[in-house]
Tab-separated table of C-alpha atoms and ligand atoms in Angstrom:
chain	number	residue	atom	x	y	z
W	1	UNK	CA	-22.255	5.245	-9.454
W	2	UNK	CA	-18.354	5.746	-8.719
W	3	UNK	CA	-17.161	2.134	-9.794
W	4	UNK	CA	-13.963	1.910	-12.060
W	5	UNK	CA	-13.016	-0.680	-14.013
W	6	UNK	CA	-10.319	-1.506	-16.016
W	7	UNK	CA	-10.707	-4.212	-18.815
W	8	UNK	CA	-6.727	-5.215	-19.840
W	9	UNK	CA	-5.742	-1.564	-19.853
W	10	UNK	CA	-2.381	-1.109	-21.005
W	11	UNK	CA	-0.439	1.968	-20.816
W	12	UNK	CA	2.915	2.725	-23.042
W	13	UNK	CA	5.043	5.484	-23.499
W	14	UNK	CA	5.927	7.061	-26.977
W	15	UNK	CA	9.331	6.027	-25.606
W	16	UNK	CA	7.964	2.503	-25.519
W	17	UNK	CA	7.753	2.131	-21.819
W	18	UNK	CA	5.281	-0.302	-21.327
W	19	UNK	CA	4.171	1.420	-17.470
W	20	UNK	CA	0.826	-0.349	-17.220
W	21	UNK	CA	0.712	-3.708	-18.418
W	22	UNK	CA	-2.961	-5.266	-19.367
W	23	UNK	CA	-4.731	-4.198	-16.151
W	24	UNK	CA	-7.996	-5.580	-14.725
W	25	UNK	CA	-8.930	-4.182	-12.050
W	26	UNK	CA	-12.481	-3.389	-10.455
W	27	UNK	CA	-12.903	-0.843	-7.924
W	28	UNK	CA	-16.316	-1.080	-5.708
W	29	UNK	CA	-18.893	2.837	-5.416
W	30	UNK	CA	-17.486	4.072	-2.182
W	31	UNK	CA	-14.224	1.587	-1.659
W	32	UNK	CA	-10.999	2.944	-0.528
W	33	UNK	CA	-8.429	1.055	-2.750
W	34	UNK	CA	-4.988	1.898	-2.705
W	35	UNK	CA	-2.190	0.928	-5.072
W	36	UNK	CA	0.948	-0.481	-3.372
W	37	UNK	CA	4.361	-0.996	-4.890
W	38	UNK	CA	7.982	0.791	-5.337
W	39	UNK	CA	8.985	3.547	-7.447
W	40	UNK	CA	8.315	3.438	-11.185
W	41	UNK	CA	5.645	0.408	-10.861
W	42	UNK	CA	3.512	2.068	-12.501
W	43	UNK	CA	0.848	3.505	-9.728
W	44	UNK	CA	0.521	7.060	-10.669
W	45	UNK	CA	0.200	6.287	-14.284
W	46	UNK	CA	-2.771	3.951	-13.022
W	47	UNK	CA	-4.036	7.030	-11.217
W	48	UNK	CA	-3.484	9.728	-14.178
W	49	UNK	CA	-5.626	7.249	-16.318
W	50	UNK	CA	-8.450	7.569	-14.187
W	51	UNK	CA	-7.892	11.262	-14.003
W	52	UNK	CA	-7.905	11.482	-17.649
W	53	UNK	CA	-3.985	13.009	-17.580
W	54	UNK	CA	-2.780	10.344	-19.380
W	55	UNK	CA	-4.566	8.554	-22.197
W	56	UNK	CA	-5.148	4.605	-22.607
W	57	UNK	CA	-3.222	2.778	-24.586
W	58	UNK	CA	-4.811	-0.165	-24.948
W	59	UNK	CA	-8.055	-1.442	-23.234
W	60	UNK	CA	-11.152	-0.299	-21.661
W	61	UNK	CA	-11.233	2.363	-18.545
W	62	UNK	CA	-14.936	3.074	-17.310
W	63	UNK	CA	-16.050	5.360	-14.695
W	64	UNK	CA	-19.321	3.915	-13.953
W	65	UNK	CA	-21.330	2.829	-16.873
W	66	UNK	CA	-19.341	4.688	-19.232
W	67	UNK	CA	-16.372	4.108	-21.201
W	68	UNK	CA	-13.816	7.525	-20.718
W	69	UNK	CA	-11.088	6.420	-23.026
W	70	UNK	CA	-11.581	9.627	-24.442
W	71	UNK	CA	-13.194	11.589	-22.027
W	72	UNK	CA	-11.241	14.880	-20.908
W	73	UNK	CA	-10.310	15.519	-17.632
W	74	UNK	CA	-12.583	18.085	-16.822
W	75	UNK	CA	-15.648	16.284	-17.997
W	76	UNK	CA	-14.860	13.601	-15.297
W	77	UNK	CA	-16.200	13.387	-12.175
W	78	UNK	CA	-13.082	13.278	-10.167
W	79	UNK	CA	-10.274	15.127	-7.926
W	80	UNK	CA	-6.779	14.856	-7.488
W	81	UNK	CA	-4.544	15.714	-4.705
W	82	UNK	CA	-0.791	15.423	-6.035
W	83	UNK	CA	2.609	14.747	-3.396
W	84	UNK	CA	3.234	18.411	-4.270
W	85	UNK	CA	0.401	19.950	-3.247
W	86	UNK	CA	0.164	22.113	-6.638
W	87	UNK	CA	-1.012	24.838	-5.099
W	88	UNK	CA	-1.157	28.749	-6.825
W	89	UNK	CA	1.431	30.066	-4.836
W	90	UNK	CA	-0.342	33.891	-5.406
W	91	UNK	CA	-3.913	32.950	-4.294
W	92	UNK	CA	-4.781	33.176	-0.744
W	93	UNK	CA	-5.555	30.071	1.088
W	94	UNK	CA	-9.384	30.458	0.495
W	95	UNK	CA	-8.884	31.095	-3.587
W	96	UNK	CA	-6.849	28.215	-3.540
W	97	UNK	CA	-9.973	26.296	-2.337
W	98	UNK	CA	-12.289	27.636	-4.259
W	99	UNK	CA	-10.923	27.619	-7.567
W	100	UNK	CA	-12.143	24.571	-8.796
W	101	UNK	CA	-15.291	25.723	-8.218
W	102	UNK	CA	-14.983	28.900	-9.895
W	103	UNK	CA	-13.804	27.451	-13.188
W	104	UNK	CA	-17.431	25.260	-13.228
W	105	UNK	CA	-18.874	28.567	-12.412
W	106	UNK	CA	-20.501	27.658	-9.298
W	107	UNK	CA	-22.288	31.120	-7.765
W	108	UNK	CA	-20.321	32.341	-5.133
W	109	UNK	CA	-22.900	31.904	-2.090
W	110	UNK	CA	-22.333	28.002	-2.863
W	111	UNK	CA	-18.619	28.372	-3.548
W	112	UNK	CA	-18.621	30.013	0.531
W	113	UNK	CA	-20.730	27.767	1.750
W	114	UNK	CA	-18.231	24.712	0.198
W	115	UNK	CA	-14.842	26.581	1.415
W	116	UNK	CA	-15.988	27.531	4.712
W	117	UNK	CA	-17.188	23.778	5.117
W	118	UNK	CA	-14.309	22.383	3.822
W	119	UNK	CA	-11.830	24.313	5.733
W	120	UNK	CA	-13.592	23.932	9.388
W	121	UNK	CA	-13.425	20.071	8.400
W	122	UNK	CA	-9.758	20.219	7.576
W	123	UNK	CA	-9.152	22.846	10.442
W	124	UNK	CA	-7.263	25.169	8.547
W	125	UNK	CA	-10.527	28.118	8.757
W	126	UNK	CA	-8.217	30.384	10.691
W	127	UNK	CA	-5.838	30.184	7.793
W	128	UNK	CA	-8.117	31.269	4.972
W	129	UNK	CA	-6.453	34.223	4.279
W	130	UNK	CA	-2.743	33.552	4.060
W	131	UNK	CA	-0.808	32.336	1.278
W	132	UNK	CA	0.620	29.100	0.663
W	133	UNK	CA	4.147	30.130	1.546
W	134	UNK	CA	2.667	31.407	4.848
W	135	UNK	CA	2.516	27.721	6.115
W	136	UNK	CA	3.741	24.491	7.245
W	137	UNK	CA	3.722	21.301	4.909
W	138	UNK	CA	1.172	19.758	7.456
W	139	UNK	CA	-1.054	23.331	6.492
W	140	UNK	CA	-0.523	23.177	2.840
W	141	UNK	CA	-1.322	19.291	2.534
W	142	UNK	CA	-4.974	20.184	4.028
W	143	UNK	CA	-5.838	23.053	1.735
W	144	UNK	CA	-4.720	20.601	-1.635
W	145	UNK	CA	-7.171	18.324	0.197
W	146	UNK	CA	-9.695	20.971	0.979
W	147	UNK	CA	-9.481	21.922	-3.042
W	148	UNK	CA	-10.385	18.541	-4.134
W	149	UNK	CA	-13.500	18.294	-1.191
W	150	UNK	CA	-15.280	20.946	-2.434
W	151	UNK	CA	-15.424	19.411	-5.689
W	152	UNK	CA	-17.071	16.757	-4.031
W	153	UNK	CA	-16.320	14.304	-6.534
W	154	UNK	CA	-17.540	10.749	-7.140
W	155	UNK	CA	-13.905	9.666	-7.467
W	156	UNK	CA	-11.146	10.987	-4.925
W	157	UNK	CA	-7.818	10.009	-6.329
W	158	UNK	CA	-4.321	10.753	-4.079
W	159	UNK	CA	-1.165	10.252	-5.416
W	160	UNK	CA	1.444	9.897	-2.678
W	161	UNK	CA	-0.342	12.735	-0.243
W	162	UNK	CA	1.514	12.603	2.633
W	163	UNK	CA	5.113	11.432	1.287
W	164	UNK	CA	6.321	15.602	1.921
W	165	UNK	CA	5.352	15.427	5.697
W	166	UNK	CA	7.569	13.981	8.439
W	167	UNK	CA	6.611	11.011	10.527
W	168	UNK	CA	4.422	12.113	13.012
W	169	UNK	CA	2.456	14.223	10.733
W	170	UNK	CA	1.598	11.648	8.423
W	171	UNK	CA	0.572	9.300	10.974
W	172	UNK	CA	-1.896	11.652	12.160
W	173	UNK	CA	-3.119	12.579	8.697
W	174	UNK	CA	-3.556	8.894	7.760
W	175	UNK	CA	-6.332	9.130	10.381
W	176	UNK	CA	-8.113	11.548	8.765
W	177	UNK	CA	-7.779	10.574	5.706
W	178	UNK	CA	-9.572	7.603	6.996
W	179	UNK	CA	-11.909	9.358	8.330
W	180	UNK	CA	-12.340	11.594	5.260
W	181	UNK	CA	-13.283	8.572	3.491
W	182	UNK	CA	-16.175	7.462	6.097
W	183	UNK	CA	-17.836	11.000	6.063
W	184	UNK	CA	-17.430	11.781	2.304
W	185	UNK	CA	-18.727	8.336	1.373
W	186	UNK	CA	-17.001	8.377	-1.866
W	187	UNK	CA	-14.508	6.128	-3.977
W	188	UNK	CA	-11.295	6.514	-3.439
W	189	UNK	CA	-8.348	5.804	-4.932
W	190	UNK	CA	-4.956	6.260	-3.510
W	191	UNK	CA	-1.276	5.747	-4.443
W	192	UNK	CA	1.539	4.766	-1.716
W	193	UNK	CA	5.049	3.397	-1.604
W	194	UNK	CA	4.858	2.906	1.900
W	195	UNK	CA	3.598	-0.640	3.083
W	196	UNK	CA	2.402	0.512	6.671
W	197	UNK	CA	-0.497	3.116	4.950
W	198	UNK	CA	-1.565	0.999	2.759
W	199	UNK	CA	-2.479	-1.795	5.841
W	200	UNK	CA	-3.469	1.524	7.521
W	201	UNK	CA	-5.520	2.983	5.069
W	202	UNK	CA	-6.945	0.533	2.489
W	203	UNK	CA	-10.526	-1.907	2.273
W	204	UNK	CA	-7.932	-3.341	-0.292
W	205	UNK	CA	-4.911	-3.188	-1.865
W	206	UNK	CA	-3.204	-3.729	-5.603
W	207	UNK	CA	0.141	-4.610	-4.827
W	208	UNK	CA	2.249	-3.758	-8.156
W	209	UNK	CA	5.473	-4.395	-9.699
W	210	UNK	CA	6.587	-3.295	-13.433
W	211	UNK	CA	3.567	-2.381	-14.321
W	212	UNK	CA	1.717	-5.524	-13.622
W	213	UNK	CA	-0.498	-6.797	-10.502
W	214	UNK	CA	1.402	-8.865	-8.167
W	215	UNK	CA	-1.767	-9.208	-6.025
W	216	UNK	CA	-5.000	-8.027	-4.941
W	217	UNK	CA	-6.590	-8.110	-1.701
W	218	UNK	CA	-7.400	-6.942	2.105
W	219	UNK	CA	-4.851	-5.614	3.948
W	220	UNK	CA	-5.379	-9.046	5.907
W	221	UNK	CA	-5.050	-11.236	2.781
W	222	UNK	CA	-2.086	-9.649	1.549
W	223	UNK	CA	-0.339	-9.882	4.520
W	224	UNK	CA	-1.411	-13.328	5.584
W	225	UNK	CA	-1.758	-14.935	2.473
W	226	UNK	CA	1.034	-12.920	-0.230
W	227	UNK	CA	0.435	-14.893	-3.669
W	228	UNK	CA	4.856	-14.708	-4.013
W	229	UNK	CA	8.073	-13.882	-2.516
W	230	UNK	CA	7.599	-10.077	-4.204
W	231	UNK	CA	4.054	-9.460	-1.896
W	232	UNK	CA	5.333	-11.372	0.829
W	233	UNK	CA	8.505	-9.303	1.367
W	234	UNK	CA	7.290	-5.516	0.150
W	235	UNK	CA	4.635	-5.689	3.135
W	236	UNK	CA	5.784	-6.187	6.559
W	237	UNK	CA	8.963	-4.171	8.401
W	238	UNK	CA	11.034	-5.852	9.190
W	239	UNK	CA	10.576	-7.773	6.127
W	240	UNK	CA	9.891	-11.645	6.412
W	241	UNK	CA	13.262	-13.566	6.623
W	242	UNK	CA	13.163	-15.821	3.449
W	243	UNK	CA	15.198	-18.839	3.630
W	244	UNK	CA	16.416	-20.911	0.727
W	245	UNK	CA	16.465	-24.545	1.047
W	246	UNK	CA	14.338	-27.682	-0.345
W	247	UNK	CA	11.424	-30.061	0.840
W	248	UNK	CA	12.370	-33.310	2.602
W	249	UNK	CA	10.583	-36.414	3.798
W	250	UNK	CA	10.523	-36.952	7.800
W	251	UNK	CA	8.879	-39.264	10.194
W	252	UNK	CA	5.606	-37.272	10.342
W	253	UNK	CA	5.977	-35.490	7.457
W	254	UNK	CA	7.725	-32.840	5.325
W	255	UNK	CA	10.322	-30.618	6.758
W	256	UNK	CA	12.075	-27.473	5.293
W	257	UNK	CA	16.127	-28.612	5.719
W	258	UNK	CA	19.091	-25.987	4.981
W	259	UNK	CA	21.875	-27.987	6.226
W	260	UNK	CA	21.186	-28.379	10.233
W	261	UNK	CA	18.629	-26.143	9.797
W	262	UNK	CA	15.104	-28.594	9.992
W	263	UNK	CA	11.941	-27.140	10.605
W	264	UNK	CA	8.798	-29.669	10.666
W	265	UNK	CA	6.064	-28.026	8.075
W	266	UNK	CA	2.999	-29.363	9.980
W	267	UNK	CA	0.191	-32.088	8.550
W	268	UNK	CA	-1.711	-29.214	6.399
W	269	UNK	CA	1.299	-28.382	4.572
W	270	UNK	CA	2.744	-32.068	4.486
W	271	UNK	CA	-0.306	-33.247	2.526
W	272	UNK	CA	-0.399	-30.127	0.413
W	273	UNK	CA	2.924	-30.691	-1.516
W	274	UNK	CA	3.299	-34.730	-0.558
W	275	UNK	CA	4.093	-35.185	-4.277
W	276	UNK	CA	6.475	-32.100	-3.989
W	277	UNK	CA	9.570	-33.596	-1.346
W	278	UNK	CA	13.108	-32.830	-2.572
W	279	UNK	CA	11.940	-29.586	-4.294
W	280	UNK	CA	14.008	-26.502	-3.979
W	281	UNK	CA	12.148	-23.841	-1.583
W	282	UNK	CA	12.457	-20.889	0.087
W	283	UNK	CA	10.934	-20.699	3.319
W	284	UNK	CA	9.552	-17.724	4.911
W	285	UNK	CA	8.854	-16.797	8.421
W	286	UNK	CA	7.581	-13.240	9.550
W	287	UNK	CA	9.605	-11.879	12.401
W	288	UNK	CA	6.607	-12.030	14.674
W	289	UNK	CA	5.266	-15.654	13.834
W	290	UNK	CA	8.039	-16.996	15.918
W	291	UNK	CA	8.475	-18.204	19.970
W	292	UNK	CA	11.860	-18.627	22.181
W	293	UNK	CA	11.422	-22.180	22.519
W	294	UNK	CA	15.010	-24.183	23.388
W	295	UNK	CA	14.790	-26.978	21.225
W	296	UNK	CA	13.003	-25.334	18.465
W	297	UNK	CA	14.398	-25.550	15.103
W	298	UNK	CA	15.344	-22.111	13.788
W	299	UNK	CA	18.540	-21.289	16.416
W	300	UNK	CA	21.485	-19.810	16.631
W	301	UNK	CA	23.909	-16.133	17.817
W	302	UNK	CA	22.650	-13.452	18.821
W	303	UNK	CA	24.200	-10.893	16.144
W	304	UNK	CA	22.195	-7.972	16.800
W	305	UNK	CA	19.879	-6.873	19.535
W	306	UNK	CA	17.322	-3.950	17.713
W	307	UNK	CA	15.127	-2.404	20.952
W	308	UNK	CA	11.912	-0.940	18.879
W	309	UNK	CA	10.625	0.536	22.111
W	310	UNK	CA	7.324	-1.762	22.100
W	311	UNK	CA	9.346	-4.236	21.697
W	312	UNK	CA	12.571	-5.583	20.419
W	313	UNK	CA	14.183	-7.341	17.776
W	314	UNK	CA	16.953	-9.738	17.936
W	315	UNK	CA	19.218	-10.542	14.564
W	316	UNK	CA	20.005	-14.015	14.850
W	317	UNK	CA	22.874	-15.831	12.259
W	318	UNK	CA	21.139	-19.299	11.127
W	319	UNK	CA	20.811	-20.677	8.134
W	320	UNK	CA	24.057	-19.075	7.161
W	321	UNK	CA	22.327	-15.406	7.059
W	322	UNK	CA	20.720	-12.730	9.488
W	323	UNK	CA	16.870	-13.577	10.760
W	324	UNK	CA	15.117	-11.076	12.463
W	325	UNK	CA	13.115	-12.438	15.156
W	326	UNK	CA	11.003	-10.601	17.518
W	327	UNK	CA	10.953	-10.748	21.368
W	328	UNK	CA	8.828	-9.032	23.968
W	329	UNK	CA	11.079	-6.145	25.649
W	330	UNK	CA	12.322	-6.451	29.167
W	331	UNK	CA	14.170	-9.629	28.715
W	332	UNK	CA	17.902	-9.325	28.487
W	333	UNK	CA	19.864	-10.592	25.758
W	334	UNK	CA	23.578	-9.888	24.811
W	335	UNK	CA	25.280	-10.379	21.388
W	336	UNK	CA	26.959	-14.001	20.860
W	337	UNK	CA	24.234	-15.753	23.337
W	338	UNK	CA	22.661	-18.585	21.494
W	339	UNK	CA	18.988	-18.541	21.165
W	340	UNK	CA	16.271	-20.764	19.441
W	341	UNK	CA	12.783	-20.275	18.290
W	342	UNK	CA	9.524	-22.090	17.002
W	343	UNK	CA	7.426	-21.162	15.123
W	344	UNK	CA	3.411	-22.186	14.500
W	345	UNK	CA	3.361	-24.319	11.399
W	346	UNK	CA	0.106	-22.651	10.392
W	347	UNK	CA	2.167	-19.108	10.377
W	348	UNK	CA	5.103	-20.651	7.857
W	349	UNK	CA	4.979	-19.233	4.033
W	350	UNK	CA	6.481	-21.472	1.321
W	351	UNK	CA	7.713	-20.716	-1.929
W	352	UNK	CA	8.752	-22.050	-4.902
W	353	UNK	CA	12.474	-21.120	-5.463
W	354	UNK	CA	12.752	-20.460	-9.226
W	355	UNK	CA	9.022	-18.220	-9.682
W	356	UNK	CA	8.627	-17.140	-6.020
W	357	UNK	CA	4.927	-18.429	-6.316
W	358	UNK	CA	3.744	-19.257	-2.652
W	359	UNK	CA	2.573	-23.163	-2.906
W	360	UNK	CA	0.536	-23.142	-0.040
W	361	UNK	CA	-2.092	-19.827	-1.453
W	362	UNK	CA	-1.914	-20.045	-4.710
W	363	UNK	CA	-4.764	-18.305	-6.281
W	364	UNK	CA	-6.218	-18.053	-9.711
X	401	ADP	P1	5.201	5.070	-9.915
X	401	ADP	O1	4.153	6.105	-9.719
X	401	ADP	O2	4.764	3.711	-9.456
X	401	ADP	O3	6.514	5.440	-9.307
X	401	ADP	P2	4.980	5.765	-12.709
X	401	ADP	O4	3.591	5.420	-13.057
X	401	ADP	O5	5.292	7.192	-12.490
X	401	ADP	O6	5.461	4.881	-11.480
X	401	ADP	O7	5.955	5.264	-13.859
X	401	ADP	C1	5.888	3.955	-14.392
X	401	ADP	C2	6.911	3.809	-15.491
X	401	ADP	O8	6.591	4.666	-16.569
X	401	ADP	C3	8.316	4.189	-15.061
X	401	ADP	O9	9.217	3.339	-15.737
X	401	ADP	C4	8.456	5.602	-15.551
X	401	ADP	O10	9.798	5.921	-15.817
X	401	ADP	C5	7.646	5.580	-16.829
X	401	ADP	N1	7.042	6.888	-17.127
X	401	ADP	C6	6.232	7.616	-16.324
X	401	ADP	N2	5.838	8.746	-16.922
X	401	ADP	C7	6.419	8.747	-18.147
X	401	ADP	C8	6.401	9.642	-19.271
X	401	ADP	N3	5.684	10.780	-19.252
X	401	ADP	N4	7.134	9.294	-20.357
X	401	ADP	C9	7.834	8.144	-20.405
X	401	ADP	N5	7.892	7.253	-19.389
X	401	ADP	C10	7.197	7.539	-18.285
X	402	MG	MG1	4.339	7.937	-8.688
């Protein structure tokens, strides 16, 4: 069994950097789970632990049944691939591969058999013989891939995989990653920065942030239902506009008012936080919840007109800052014009000013 779990695993630094902060996590046999947040958050740490590169703290880290506080690397069942590849720049493509496999002494028949595989799946078999310098980032990402296949390991751990290739490559290589995942049937266990492969890639994501867990869910949950302002704006480009402002009474219930700015919060909402009106809040609407609608309540000057290609975005000053608002492409607009939009009441995220916690999802 591949599970990992983490029972309050803290990690610090001899320097007294506290990068992992009392971490419970469980991680399903076979789940792909990747680890979401910005620099220095403390995701490769997480990932090192499991490795066995870097030693726990505090806590309990078990690979399966078994407790591998002090377990070595090598004695784990698990592979690596690292942002920089670390490949021997002196072995040949196929060494590379198969060194893994040499160091546990596997007989060479088996070691061809697992290289040859591993490379036709990867589709670098015409490549076997060159050396690392003799190829493209693209090429040199799939052989550090192909070295950690061959292991196959009960634990596949990535740490930032694709952040050396440009765009188009790693959009493509997200895909077969993916699909890596489905035919090796494995855990695994990758670490991003980048919000749009972790939606791509993950059955669920840990959203971090100094060291401790903002959130954890699907892609699906996180997006729809982030537990704070922190989740809610690190997923999503471009970000959800957040709006300050505070709860007020209306006819039909509670509205979100910034000055003229007075957008109805529905009846689900209203009865949610009745006992809650006059509170400070920040509201927070994704760019693509919203409608043109002329007398809806979020209006104002076109400041910026953003075509995306698919579609386009339009900057918009209300509520004394820039929202971003999107629009279906085609339709003109020009900076200055005066626009206003609605949005479904169902689609609006509230939070509470001072601790960012979202009051309509808050979760235990
Ligand atoms: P991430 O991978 O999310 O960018 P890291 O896990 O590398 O973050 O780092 C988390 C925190 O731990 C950062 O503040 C970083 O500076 C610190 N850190 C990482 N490695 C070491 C180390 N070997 N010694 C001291 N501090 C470290
Ligand atoms: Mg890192």
């Amino acid at each position: 069994m591949a599970n990992i779990r983490f029972d309050q695993v803290t990690k610090r630094f001899a320097s007294g950097v506290v990068a992992v902060d009392k971490l419970s996590l469980e991680i399903a046999d076979r789940e792909f789970v990747v680890l979401l947040g910005p620099s220095g958050c403390g995701k490769s740490t997480t990932l090192n632990m499991i490795a066995g590169l870097e030693d726990v703290s505090e806590g309990s880290l078990y690979l399966g049944d078994a407790l591998v506080n002090h377990v070595p690397p090598h004695a784990r069942d698990v592979a690596m691939v690292f942002q920089s590849y670390a490949l021997y720049p002196h072995k040949s493509v196929y060494e590379n591969i198969a060194f893994g496999l040499r160091m546990r002494k596997f007989a060479q028949e088996e070691i061809d058999r697992r290289v040859k595989d591993a490379a036709r799946r990867l589709e670098i078999n015409e490549l076997l013989d060159r050396k690392p310098s003799q190829l493209s980032g693209g090429q040199r990402q799939r052989v550090a891939l192909g070295r950690a296949i061959v292991r196959q390991p009960a634990v596949f751990l990535m740490d930032e995989p694709l952040s050396n290739l440009d765009a188009a490559l790693r959009i493509s290589m997200r895909a077969e990653i993916k699909a890596l995942h489905q035919t090796m049937r494995t855990t695994f266990v990758y670490v991003t920065h980048d919000q749009a492969e972790a939606l791509t890639l993950a059955d669920r994501i840990v959203v971090m942030k100094d060291g401790l867990v903002q959130q954890v869910g699907t892609p699906d949950a996180i997006y729809e239902r982030p537990r704070n302002v922190f989740v809610a704006s690190f997923l999503g480009n471009p970000p959800i506009n957040l709006l300050p402002g505070h709860l007020d009474r209306a006819a039909d219930g509670l509205v979100f008012r910034q000055g003229e700015v007075v957008v109805p919060l529905g009846r689900a909402s209203s009865e949610k936080l009745a006992g809650d009106a006059n509170r400070p809040i920040v509201l927070g609407v994704r760019p693509e919840d919203v409608h043109l609608d002329p007398s809806g309540p979020l209006r104002g000057a076109i400041q910026s007109v953003l075509p995306v290609g698919s579609d386009q975005y339009l900057g918009i000053e209300c509520a004394q800052q820039q929202v971003f608002f999107r629009v279906a492409k085609g339709q003109a607009f020009r900076l200055g014009d005066h626009v206003a939009f609605s949005a479904a009441t169902a689609r609006l995220h509230l939070f509470e000013q001072t601790s960012g916690v979202n009051l309509l999802h808050e979760q235990p």
